[in-house]
Coordinates of C-alpha atoms in Angstrom, one line a residue:
S1 CA 36.3 205.4 146.3
P2 CA 35.8 207.6 143.5
D3 CA 36.3 210.7 146.0
H4 CA 40.0 208.9 146.9
G5 CA 40.8 208.7 142.7
D6 CA 39.9 212.2 143.1
S7 CA 42.7 213.6 145.4
L8 CA 45.0 211.0 143.4
L9 CA 44.5 212.2 140.2
S10 CA 44.2 216.4 141.4
C11 CA 47.7 215.6 142.0
F12 CA 48.6 215.5 138.9
P13 CA 46.5 217.4 136.6
D14 CA 49.0 217.3 133.0
S15 CA 47.9 213.1 133.7
Q16 CA 44.2 212.9 134.7
A17 CA 43.2 211.0 131.5
R18 CA 46.2 209.1 131.2
A19 CA 45.9 208.0 134.6
Q20 CA 42.7 206.7 134.5
H21 CA 44.0 204.4 131.5
S22 CA 47.4 203.4 133.7
L23 CA 46.8 202.9 136.9
P24 CA 46.2 200.1 139.1
A25 CA 43.0 198.2 139.0
R26 CA 41.6 196.6 141.4
N27 CA 37.7 194.8 140.9
G28 CA 37.3 197.5 138.2
R29 CA 38.2 200.3 140.0
L30 CA 41.2 202.0 140.9
D31 CA 43.1 200.4 143.2
M32 CA 43.9 202.9 145.3
R33 CA 45.9 201.4 148.4
I34 CA 48.8 202.2 150.5
P35 CA 51.8 200.6 149.1
R36 CA 53.6 198.7 152.3
A37 CA 56.9 200.3 153.0
D38 CA 58.4 197.3 151.0
T39 CA 57.1 198.5 148.0
D40 CA 59.3 199.2 144.2
L41 CA 58.1 203.6 144.5
T42 CA 59.5 203.8 141.2
R43 CA 56.1 202.1 139.7
F44 CA 54.9 206.4 140.6
L45 CA 57.9 208.0 138.4
P46 CA 55.7 208.2 136.0
Y47 CA 53.2 210.1 137.1
A48 CA 55.5 212.1 139.1
L49 CA 58.2 213.1 135.9
S50 CA 54.7 214.0 133.7
T51 CA 55.0 217.1 135.5
P52 CA 56.2 220.3 132.9
G53 CA 59.3 221.1 133.6
I54 CA 60.9 217.6 135.3
Q55 CA 62.8 216.6 132.6
S56 CA 66.2 218.4 131.2
V57 CA 69.1 218.9 129.2
L58 CA 72.7 216.9 129.8
G59 CA 71.9 218.4 133.5
S60 CA 70.0 222.2 133.4
P61 CA 68.4 222.4 136.8
L62 CA 65.3 220.3 137.3
Q63 CA 62.6 223.4 137.6
S64 CA 60.0 221.1 139.2
Y65 CA 61.8 218.1 140.9
E66 CA 60.8 218.8 144.4
N67 CA 57.4 219.5 143.2
S68 CA 56.1 216.3 142.0
I69 CA 58.5 214.1 144.6
D70 CA 55.6 216.3 147.1
N71 CA 52.6 215.3 144.9
V72 CA 53.1 212.2 145.1
A73 CA 54.2 212.2 149.3
D74 CA 51.4 214.6 149.6
W75 CA 49.5 211.6 147.9
V76 CA 50.8 208.8 150.1
N77 CA 50.1 211.3 153.2
H78 CA 46.8 212.1 152.6
K79 CA 45.7 208.5 151.8
G80 CA 47.2 208.0 155.4
H81 CA 44.4 210.1 157.0
M82 CA 41.3 208.9 155.1
M83 CA 41.7 205.4 153.9
G84 CA 41.6 204.3 158.0
A85 CA 40.2 200.5 158.3
T86 CA 39.3 200.3 153.9
T87 CA 43.5 199.8 153.9
D88 CA 45.0 196.9 154.1
H89 CA 47.8 197.6 156.1
K90 CA 48.3 200.1 158.8
V91 CA 48.6 203.8 158.6
S92 CA 52.1 204.7 157.9
T93 CA 54.1 207.0 160.2
P94 CA 56.3 209.9 159.6
D95 CA 59.2 208.5 158.9
A96 CA 57.7 205.9 156.8
L97 CA 56.5 208.5 154.5
A98 CA 59.5 210.0 154.5
E99 CA 61.8 207.2 153.6
R100 CA 59.4 206.5 150.6
R101 CA 59.4 210.0 149.3
A102 CA 63.5 209.5 150.0
H103 CA 62.9 206.1 147.4
I104 CA 61.0 208.0 145.0
L105 CA 63.1 210.7 145.1
G106 CA 66.4 208.4 144.7
G107 CA 64.6 206.6 142.0
I108 CA 63.9 209.7 139.5
Q109 CA 67.8 210.8 140.5
R110 CA 69.0 207.5 139.3
L111 CA 66.9 208.1 135.9
L112 CA 68.1 211.0 135.2
Q113 CA 71.8 210.3 135.7
H114 CA 71.8 206.8 133.4
Q115 CA 69.8 209.5 130.5
R116 CA 72.6 212.4 131.1
F117 CA 75.4 209.9 131.0
I118 CA 73.7 208.5 127.3
F119 CA 73.6 211.8 126.3
L120 CA 77.4 213.5 127.2
L121 CA 78.7 210.0 125.6
A122 CA 76.7 210.8 122.0
Q123 CA 78.3 214.1 123.3
A124 CA 81.6 212.7 122.9
M125 CA 82.3 210.0 121.0
M126 CA 80.4 212.5 118.2
Q127 CA 83.0 215.2 118.9
F128 CA 86.1 213.0 119.0
G129 CA 85.8 211.3 115.7
A130 CA 84.1 207.8 116.6
P131 CA 82.9 206.2 113.3
L132 CA 79.2 206.1 113.7
H133 CA 77.9 203.4 113.0
H134 CA 80.0 202.1 115.8
L135 CA 78.7 205.2 118.1
E136 CA 75.1 203.7 117.6
D137 CA 76.5 200.2 118.5
N138 CA 78.3 201.7 122.0
L139 CA 75.5 203.9 123.0
T140 CA 72.3 201.0 122.0
R141 CA 74.4 198.5 123.9
I142 CA 75.1 201.2 127.2
S143 CA 71.1 202.1 126.6
R144 CA 70.3 198.1 127.1
Q145 CA 72.4 198.3 130.1
L146 CA 71.2 200.4 132.0
R147 CA 67.7 199.5 131.4
I148 CA 66.3 202.4 129.1
A149 CA 64.2 201.6 126.2
A150 CA 66.0 204.3 123.5
T151 CA 67.2 204.6 119.7
F152 CA 70.0 206.3 118.0
T153 CA 69.9 208.3 114.8
T154 CA 73.5 209.8 114.0
M155 CA 74.2 211.8 110.8
P156 CA 77.6 213.4 110.6
G157 CA 77.6 216.2 113.7
L158 CA 74.0 215.2 115.2
V159 CA 72.4 212.6 117.4
L160 CA 68.8 212.3 117.6
V161 CA 68.2 210.1 120.7
S162 CA 64.6 209.2 121.4
I163 CA 63.6 207.8 124.8
E164 CA 60.8 205.7 125.0
D165 CA 58.6 206.1 128.6
A166 CA 56.2 202.6 128.4
A167 CA 54.2 203.7 131.5
T168 CA 52.9 206.7 129.9
F169 CA 53.4 205.7 126.3
T170 CA 55.0 208.7 125.3
T171 CA 58.2 209.1 123.4
E172 CA 60.6 212.2 124.9
T173 CA 63.8 212.9 121.3
K174 CA 66.8 214.7 122.6
I175 CA 68.4 216.5 119.6
I176 CA 72.1 216.7 120.6
R177 CA 74.7 219.2 118.1
C178 CA 78.3 218.8 117.9
P179 CA 81.3 219.8 116.0
N180 CA 82.9 217.1 114.3
G181 CA 86.8 216.3 114.9
Y182 CA 89.4 213.9 115.7
D183 CA 90.6 213.8 119.2
M184 CA 92.1 210.3 119.2
H185 CA 93.6 210.7 123.3
R186 CA 90.2 211.3 124.5
L187 CA 88.5 209.5 122.7
D188 CA 90.0 206.5 123.3
L189 CA 89.4 208.3 127.0
T190 CA 85.8 208.0 126.3
D191 CA 85.8 204.1 125.0
Q192 CA 87.6 203.2 129.0
V193 CA 85.2 204.9 130.0
V194 CA 82.5 202.7 128.3
R195 CA 84.4 199.4 128.8
M196 CA 84.3 200.2 132.6
V197 CA 80.6 201.3 133.0
G198 CA 79.7 198.5 130.8
K199 CA 81.5 195.8 133.1
E200 CA 80.3 198.0 136.4
G201 CA 83.8 198.7 137.4
M202 CA 82.5 202.3 137.5
S203 CA 79.3 203.3 138.5
V204 CA 77.1 205.6 136.5
E205 CA 77.0 208.7 138.1
E206 CA 81.6 208.8 138.3
G207 CA 81.2 208.0 134.4
T208 CA 79.2 211.1 134.1
Q209 CA 81.7 213.1 136.0
Q210 CA 84.7 211.9 133.9
L211 CA 83.3 212.5 131.0
D212 CA 82.5 215.7 132.0
D213 CA 86.1 215.9 132.6
I214 CA 86.8 215.1 129.3
L215 CA 84.7 217.0 127.3
N216 CA 86.5 220.3 129.2
M217 CA 90.0 218.9 128.8
G218 CA 92.1 221.4 127.3
P219 CA 94.4 221.2 124.0
M220 CA 97.0 218.3 124.7
F221 CA 100.0 220.4 122.4
A222 CA 100.1 224.0 122.3
W223 CA 99.4 226.9 119.6
Y224 CA 103.3 226.4 118.7
W225 CA 103.4 222.7 118.6
Q226 CA 100.3 222.8 116.2
L227 CA 101.6 225.7 114.0
L228 CA 105.0 223.4 113.5
D229 CA 103.5 220.5 112.9
W230 CA 101.7 221.9 109.9
G231 CA 105.0 222.7 108.0
L232 CA 106.3 219.4 109.2
A233 CA 103.3 217.4 108.0
S234 CA 104.0 219.4 105.0
W235 CA 107.9 218.8 104.6
S236 CA 108.1 215.5 105.1
V237 CA 104.7 214.6 102.5
C238 CA 106.4 216.6 100.0
L239 CA 110.0 214.4 99.5
L240 CA 108.0 211.1 101.0
A241 CA 105.4 210.6 98.4
F242 CA 105.4 214.0 95.9
H243 CA 108.5 213.4 94.9
G244 CA 109.8 216.6 95.7
S245 CA 113.3 218.2 96.3
W246 CA 114.8 219.4 99.3
I247 CA 114.5 223.3 97.7
D248 CA 110.4 221.7 97.5
S249 CA 110.5 220.7 100.7
A250 CA 111.7 223.4 102.8
A251 CA 109.0 226.5 100.2
A252 CA 106.5 223.4 101.6
F253 CA 107.2 223.9 105.0
V254 CA 107.2 227.6 104.9
L255 CA 104.3 227.0 103.1
G256 CA 102.7 225.3 105.8
L257 CA 103.1 227.2 108.5
V258 CA 101.1 230.1 106.5
A259 CA 98.4 228.0 106.7
G260 CA 98.4 226.9 110.4
S261 CA 98.8 230.6 110.9
L262 CA 95.1 230.7 109.3
N263 CA 94.3 227.3 110.4
L264 CA 94.7 229.1 114.3
L265 CA 93.2 231.8 112.9
A266 CA 90.0 230.4 111.4
S267 CA 89.7 228.9 115.2
R268 CA 89.1 232.7 116.1
L269 CA 87.1 233.9 113.9
K270 CA 84.0 232.3 113.4
G271 CA 83.9 234.0 109.9
Y272 CA 87.1 233.1 108.3
T273 CA 85.8 229.6 108.9
N274 CA 84.0 228.8 105.5
L275 CA 86.4 230.4 103.8
F276 CA 89.5 229.0 105.2
E277 CA 90.6 226.3 102.9
A278 CA 90.1 228.4 99.7
S279 CA 92.0 230.8 101.0
V280 CA 94.8 228.5 101.3
S281 CA 94.9 226.7 97.8
I282 CA 94.2 230.3 96.5
L283 CA 97.0 232.2 98.6
C284 CA 99.5 228.7 98.2
G285 CA 98.7 228.3 93.9
F286 CA 99.3 232.1 93.2
V287 CA 102.7 231.9 95.4
V288 CA 103.8 228.5 93.6
S289 CA 103.3 229.7 90.2
A290 CA 105.4 233.1 91.4
L291 CA 108.5 230.6 92.5
G292 CA 107.5 228.5 89.3
E293 CA 111.3 229.1 88.0
W294 CA 113.0 227.4 90.8
L295 CA 110.0 224.9 92.0
C296 CA 108.0 222.1 91.2
F297 CA 104.4 223.9 91.3
P298 CA 102.8 220.1 91.8
A299 CA 105.2 219.5 94.2
V300 CA 104.6 222.7 96.2
T301 CA 101.5 223.0 96.3
L302 CA 99.9 219.1 97.0
S303 CA 102.9 219.8 99.9
A304 CA 101.7 222.5 101.4
T305 CA 97.8 221.8 101.6
V306 CA 97.9 218.3 102.5
V307 CA 96.5 218.6 106.0
L308 CA 93.8 219.7 104.1
L309 CA 93.3 217.4 102.2
P310 CA 90.3 214.8 103.2
G311 CA 91.7 211.6 103.0
L312 CA 90.4 210.9 106.7
V313 CA 87.0 211.9 106.3
L314 CA 87.3 209.8 102.5
T315 CA 87.8 206.7 104.2
T316 CA 85.4 207.1 106.8
G317 CA 82.8 207.5 104.1
A318 CA 84.2 204.5 102.3
I319 CA 84.2 202.4 105.7
E320 CA 80.1 204.0 107.0
L321 CA 78.4 202.8 103.7
A322 CA 80.4 199.5 103.6
A323 CA 79.0 198.9 107.8
R324 CA 75.9 199.9 105.2
N325 CA 75.1 203.2 108.0
M326 CA 73.5 204.8 104.1
H327 CA 72.8 208.4 105.7
A328 CA 76.2 209.2 107.4
G329 CA 78.4 207.0 104.6
T330 CA 77.1 209.4 101.8
I331 CA 77.5 213.0 103.3
R332 CA 81.2 212.1 104.1
V333 CA 82.2 211.4 100.9
G334 CA 80.0 214.0 99.6
Y335 CA 82.0 216.5 101.8
A336 CA 85.1 215.4 100.9
L337 CA 85.1 215.1 97.6
M338 CA 83.3 218.6 97.7
L339 CA 86.5 219.5 99.5
A340 CA 88.8 218.5 97.1
F341 CA 86.9 220.0 94.7
I342 CA 87.0 223.4 96.3
I343 CA 91.4 223.3 96.9
A344 CA 92.1 222.5 93.2
F345 CA 89.6 225.2 92.2
G346 CA 91.9 227.5 94.7
I347 CA 94.9 226.4 92.7
H348 CA 93.7 226.2 90.3
L349 CA 92.3 230.2 90.6
G350 CA 95.6 231.4 92.7
N351 CA 97.8 230.2 89.7
N352 CA 95.3 231.9 87.2
A353 CA 95.2 235.2 89.1
Y354 CA 99.4 235.5 88.8
V355 CA 99.2 234.4 85.2
E356 CA 97.1 237.1 84.0
I357 CA 98.3 240.0 87.0
F358 CA 102.0 239.7 85.2
S359 CA 101.6 238.3 82.3
A360 CA 103.0 235.1 83.3
P361 CA 103.0 231.2 81.5
N362 CA 101.1 229.0 82.7
R363 CA 103.4 226.7 84.7
A364 CA 100.0 224.7 86.4
S365 CA 98.8 223.2 83.2
N366 CA 100.8 220.0 83.7
M367 CA 100.2 218.6 87.3
D368 CA 101.9 215.3 86.6
L369 CA 104.8 214.9 89.1
A370 CA 107.0 213.2 86.7
V371 CA 108.2 216.6 86.1
C372 CA 109.7 216.7 89.9
A373 CA 113.2 216.0 90.8
P374 CA 112.8 213.9 93.8
V375 CA 115.4 213.2 96.2
S376 CA 116.7 209.4 96.9
M377 CA 114.2 206.9 97.7
W378 CA 116.5 205.9 100.7
W379 CA 116.0 209.9 102.1
W380 CA 112.1 208.6 102.2
W381 CA 113.4 206.3 105.3
L382 CA 114.3 209.4 107.3
A383 CA 111.0 211.8 105.9
F384 CA 108.7 208.8 107.0
P385 CA 108.5 208.7 110.7
V386 CA 108.6 212.9 110.4
S387 CA 105.6 212.4 109.0
I388 CA 103.9 210.0 111.1
S389 CA 104.1 211.7 114.8
S390 CA 102.9 214.7 112.8
I391 CA 99.5 213.1 111.6
C392 CA 99.4 211.9 115.1
L393 CA 99.9 214.7 116.8
L394 CA 97.4 216.6 114.3
I395 CA 95.2 213.4 115.7
N396 CA 95.8 214.1 118.6
V397 CA 97.0 210.8 119.5
H398 CA 98.7 210.9 122.5
P399 CA 102.2 210.6 123.2
R400 CA 103.2 207.5 124.7
N401 CA 101.2 205.6 121.3
W402 CA 103.6 207.7 118.7
P403 CA 106.2 204.3 118.8
M404 CA 104.2 202.2 118.4
C405 CA 101.8 203.9 115.8
N406 CA 105.4 204.8 114.3
V407 CA 105.8 200.5 113.9
A408 CA 102.5 200.4 112.7
A409 CA 103.0 202.4 109.7
G410 CA 106.5 200.8 109.3
A411 CA 105.8 197.2 108.8
M412 CA 103.1 199.0 106.3
F413 CA 105.8 201.2 104.8
A414 CA 107.9 198.5 104.1
V415 CA 105.4 195.6 102.4
F416 CA 104.9 198.4 100.2
W417 CA 108.5 199.1 99.5
T418 CA 109.2 195.8 98.8
L419 CA 106.1 194.9 96.0
V420 CA 105.6 198.2 94.7
I421 CA 109.5 199.7 94.2
H422 CA 111.0 196.7 94.1
L423 CA 108.7 193.7 92.6
Q424 CA 106.7 196.4 90.9
L425 CA 103.5 194.8 91.9
E426 CA 101.3 198.3 91.7
T427 CA 98.1 197.4 91.9
I428 CA 98.1 194.4 94.9
G429 CA 101.4 196.8 96.7
P430 CA 98.5 198.7 98.2
V431 CA 95.9 197.0 98.7
V432 CA 98.5 194.1 100.7
S433 CA 100.0 197.2 102.3
A434 CA 96.6 198.3 104.5
F435 CA 95.6 194.9 105.3
V436 CA 99.3 194.4 106.6
L437 CA 98.6 197.8 108.7
G438 CA 94.6 197.1 109.7
L439 CA 95.8 193.2 111.4
V440 CA 99.1 195.2 113.5
G441 CA 96.2 197.9 114.4
N442 CA 93.9 195.7 115.3
V443 CA 96.2 193.6 117.6
W444 CA 97.8 196.3 119.4
G445 CA 94.5 197.7 120.4
R446 CA 93.7 194.5 121.1

């Protein structure tokens, strides 16, 4: 009756107008019959969830959770006492009402648990360095499997999740912000969780707990290993890529340690983070200019700042542009080019500062590596595994995967050595080498 309809709507004062259009109708009037015990009471979820404060972000306390359940349960109880002979079924017992209340409570819990899993998955994949076109594909696939109507928009450091509610014709948007980084071990663990949940080998509750643990994991390598890695990366790349001598590589090792120390400082002093790349490049340009009589300026400065060079960011941006993810690709490519400009400007500024202060000759006027005195190419085979292992440590690859990383990179380097060094195919040699690396990596990954 109309009175009974008013009783229902009084339970949800914020949804009266919406309920008048959304509740099931019978003979032109609202269908207010008591639902059977076997009825899927999840159809009441939109009204329970419409209570202010019921939604939360990433598992924060639900302020009106129990109140919303009580509203639905009170309505069912109210109907049981008032409908009498007009109902199609007998009045429900208190045990049946409690069972229905638990059914509704479980439905809401499952819905919010699935949403929280998607939010944590988006944060983890963004934070650990997943390409954004893969991130969107994975989130779309897992949301369809969990029967959540959601759309995703991704940009570097930002994920927008829009969850649609077809019953209430509303859309809820969550903004997830997290820093960009590269952590291959935790990204691999996240991928394993997604696969297990996708194949129903793991429940959503277990997957959510796993993602929580992954996000709260400590660093894989201690700070002193990270510091040493900066020096080893500069040393090996100086011999391998920038035609440096043994003296040049030793100087690059020391400057790499200094750059690694400043990186640790930047991780603890947020105000210094924005000045980190510029200060390191200025310092390297100044010091190498002071020692320019004994060092090859381009080899040492480029090697000392090699960890800062945005090669991985530029490559990822190019891949995303090729995948037609224009927003993310453009942002990454623009950021990489600007960072490269900052590093080059800092090196030039440090050199000019030394020249003007001490009236010394300008040694940075020629950045041609041909002026350097490189070691024998056979020493490259010693520096190469050190370089690959240092890169693995920088992006947090688990040590058990280091041998295969060296094998894949070694296959690439062997092709490069043959085509470029011996056959002088300088145009197609790097292309074929990159193809071999991608082929070996994909075969191993599958």
